[in-house]
Amino acid sequence: MRDLGAGFRYLLKGQRWVARHGKQYGFGLLPGLITLVLYAAALVALALWGTDFVAWATPFADDWSSPWAGLFRGFLTAVLFALGLLLSVLTFTAVTLLIGQPFYESLSEKVDRDVSPDGTAPESDLPLWRELWISARDSLRILARALVWGVLLFALGFVPVVGQTVVPVIGFFVTGFFLTEELTAVALQRRGVEVRERLVLLRSRKTLVWGFGTPLAVAFLVPFVAVFLMPGAVAGATLMARDLLGEETTGNGPEEEPETPQAPQTPQAPPAQPHAPRPPGTEGVTP
């Protein structure tokens, strides 16, 4: 449970870091705004023409009697839009990171330099096109895993009671895990950590990952929030990546639990010194 709180503190520390570095925050907003416009256009198109697409995909229902054809196609349209929203949440981070690779790479490096004891940051020797290719390839691998989980949870959503209570909670944890993987990839890829190694590293401390990613997944459901939280999320993920790799961090790790103050000790009087022996013949004489 301590890791759960530490992960959430990394999320807050990332937001505080970009708040103190306004220029980096401004540059970090641009990729999210571009991605938001693209996704909004796609969802609007899905809402406007989703019914026509479902009707085209289900010609066998043309001869059904009313109201069954309408109910069936309405249900499929709602499912299609729900899947579109799910894919938007799962892929928003990956697409934003891909579009904003140079922006977030620079932001992550500055975070590393700011918290590193020697003021340095790991740098990738790969050209930009190669980094973009690796990022896109790894994002597709993660998306494939996320889609398997999404389809499974969507199917379990039809189970009475459990599908309406337990499954959504599990869905947020799964989404939070994959969001964290995408965000930490900015710092870990720069250190040469491959996607399989990243997954092993994150699974070794799942509660830390859930503490960071699950609140972020919930916040990303609110329109426009993801755009404004992305720069701080990248900064916080960089701090957490340093923790996962055991790198020393100055002043920006999660706060340690305060130590119990020790009660001040009462000074003790020095031990009494033994009296010097008196010369013979002076016993009983009061000085």
PDB file of N, CA and C in Angstrom, residues 11 89 168-169 171-173 175-176 179 212-223 225-226 229:
ATOM      1  N   LEU A  11       2.808  11.418  -9.428  1.00  0.00           N
ATOM      2  CA  LEU A  11       1.904  12.132 -10.332  1.00  0.00           C
ATOM      3  C   LEU A  11       1.773  13.596  -9.917  1.00  0.00           C
ATOM      4  N   VAL A  89      -9.351   6.546 -25.151  1.00  0.00           N
ATOM      5  CA  VAL A  89      -8.659   6.616 -23.862  1.00  0.00           C
ATOM      6  C   VAL A  89      -7.365   5.820 -23.905  1.00  0.00           C
ATOM      7  N   PRO A 168     -15.735  -2.468 -14.220  1.00  0.00           N
ATOM      8  CA  PRO A 168     -15.240  -1.103 -14.459  1.00  0.00           C
ATOM      9  C   PRO A 168     -14.025  -0.743 -13.615  1.00  0.00           C
ATOM     10  N   VAL A 169     -13.991  -1.218 -12.364  1.00  0.00           N
ATOM     11  CA  VAL A 169     -12.835  -0.933 -11.503  1.00  0.00           C
ATOM     12  C   VAL A 169     -11.579  -1.591 -12.065  1.00  0.00           C
ATOM     13  N   GLY A 171     -11.108  -2.326 -15.101  1.00  0.00           N
ATOM     14  CA  GLY A 171     -10.792  -1.602 -16.330  1.00  0.00           C
ATOM     15  C   GLY A 171      -9.942  -0.371 -16.076  1.00  0.00           C
ATOM     16  N   PHE A 172     -10.234   0.359 -15.002  1.00  0.00           N
ATOM     17  CA  PHE A 172      -9.430   1.537 -14.681  1.00  0.00           C
ATOM     18  C   PHE A 172      -7.999   1.146 -14.301  1.00  0.00           C
ATOM     19  N   PHE A 173      -7.841   0.048 -13.572  1.00  0.00           N
ATOM     20  CA  PHE A 173      -6.504  -0.397 -13.199  1.00  0.00           C
ATOM     21  C   PHE A 173      -5.712  -0.848 -14.426  1.00  0.00           C
ATOM     22  N   THR A 175      -6.233   0.124 -17.578  1.00  0.00           N
ATOM     23  CA  THR A 175      -5.925   1.324 -18.349  1.00  0.00           C
ATOM     24  C   THR A 175      -4.796   2.113 -17.710  1.00  0.00           C
ATOM     25  N   GLY A 176      -4.808   2.220 -16.374  1.00  0.00           N
ATOM     26  CA  GLY A 176      -3.744   2.934 -15.673  1.00  0.00           C
ATOM     27  C   GLY A 176      -2.385   2.297 -15.877  1.00  0.00           C
ATOM     28  N   LEU A 179      -1.289   3.158 -19.482  1.00  0.00           N
ATOM     29  CA  LEU A 179      -0.951   4.576 -19.546  1.00  0.00           C
ATOM     30  C   LEU A 179       0.438   4.827 -18.954  1.00  0.00           C
ATOM     31  N   PHE A 212       0.093   5.565  -9.735  1.00  0.00           N
ATOM     32  CA  PHE A 212       0.379   6.653 -10.681  1.00  0.00           C
ATOM     33  C   PHE A 212      -0.654   6.692 -11.812  1.00  0.00           C
ATOM     34  N   GLY A 213      -0.913   5.531 -12.428  1.00  0.00           N
ATOM     35  CA  GLY A 213      -1.700   5.514 -13.655  1.00  0.00           C
ATOM     36  C   GLY A 213      -3.205   5.490 -13.480  1.00  0.00           C
ATOM     37  N   THR A 214      -3.707   4.859 -12.410  1.00  0.00           N
ATOM     38  CA  THR A 214      -5.158   4.734 -12.260  1.00  0.00           C
ATOM     39  C   THR A 214      -5.836   6.091 -12.048  1.00  0.00           C
ATOM     40  N   PRO A 215      -5.350   6.964 -11.156  1.00  0.00           N
ATOM     41  CA  PRO A 215      -5.978   8.295 -11.064  1.00  0.00           C
ATOM     42  C   PRO A 215      -5.879   9.066 -12.373  1.00  0.00           C
ATOM     43  N   LEU A 216      -4.792   8.854 -13.101  1.00  0.00           N
ATOM     44  CA  LEU A 216      -4.635   9.534 -14.384  1.00  0.00           C
ATOM     45  C   LEU A 216      -5.658   9.021 -15.391  1.00  0.00           C
ATOM     46  N   ALA A 217      -5.911   7.716 -15.390  1.00  0.00           N
ATOM     47  CA  ALA A 217      -6.914   7.142 -16.292  1.00  0.00           C
ATOM     48  C   ALA A 217      -8.300   7.696 -15.991  1.00  0.00           C
ATOM     49  N   VAL A 218      -8.621   7.860 -14.718  1.00  0.00           N
ATOM     50  CA  VAL A 218      -9.918   8.433 -14.335  1.00  0.00           C
ATOM     51  C   VAL A 218     -10.004   9.890 -14.785  1.00  0.00           C
ATOM     52  N   ALA A 219      -8.915  10.646 -14.579  1.00  0.00           N
ATOM     53  CA  ALA A 219      -8.913  12.056 -14.970  1.00  0.00           C
ATOM     54  C   ALA A 219      -9.016  12.219 -16.477  1.00  0.00           C
ATOM     55  N   PHE A 220      -8.436  11.283 -17.237  1.00  0.00           N
ATOM     56  CA  PHE A 220      -8.456  11.388 -18.696  1.00  0.00           C
ATOM     57  C   PHE A 220      -9.850  11.200 -19.285  1.00  0.00           C
ATOM     58  N   LEU A 221     -10.796  10.696 -18.483  1.00  0.00           N
ATOM     59  CA  LEU A 221     -12.170  10.557 -18.974  1.00  0.00           C
ATOM     60  C   LEU A 221     -12.866  11.904 -19.095  1.00  0.00           C
ATOM     61  N   VAL A 222     -12.384  12.909 -18.390  1.00  0.00           N
ATOM     62  CA  VAL A 222     -12.973  14.248 -18.450  1.00  0.00           C
ATOM     63  C   VAL A 222     -12.410  14.965 -19.679  1.00  0.00           C
ATOM     64  N   PRO A 223     -13.282  15.499 -20.539  1.00  0.00           N
ATOM     65  CA  PRO A 223     -12.787  16.182 -21.741  1.00  0.00           C
ATOM     66  C   PRO A 223     -11.793  17.293 -21.410  1.00  0.00           C
ATOM     67  N   VAL A 225      -9.078  17.427 -19.997  1.00  0.00           N
ATOM     68  CA  VAL A 225      -8.176  17.274 -18.854  1.00  0.00           C
ATOM     69  C   VAL A 225      -6.870  16.621 -19.281  1.00  0.00           C
ATOM     70  N   ALA A 226      -6.949  15.627 -20.162  1.00  0.00           N
ATOM     71  CA  ALA A 226      -5.743  14.918 -20.591  1.00  0.00           C
ATOM     72  C   ALA A 226      -4.728  15.865 -21.212  1.00  0.00           C
ATOM     73  N   LEU A 229      -2.914  17.734 -18.394  1.00  0.00           N
ATOM     74  CA  LEU A 229      -2.163  16.897 -17.461  1.00  0.00           C
ATOM     75  C   LEU A 229      -0.975  16.181 -18.117  1.00  0.00           C
TER      76      LEU A 229
END
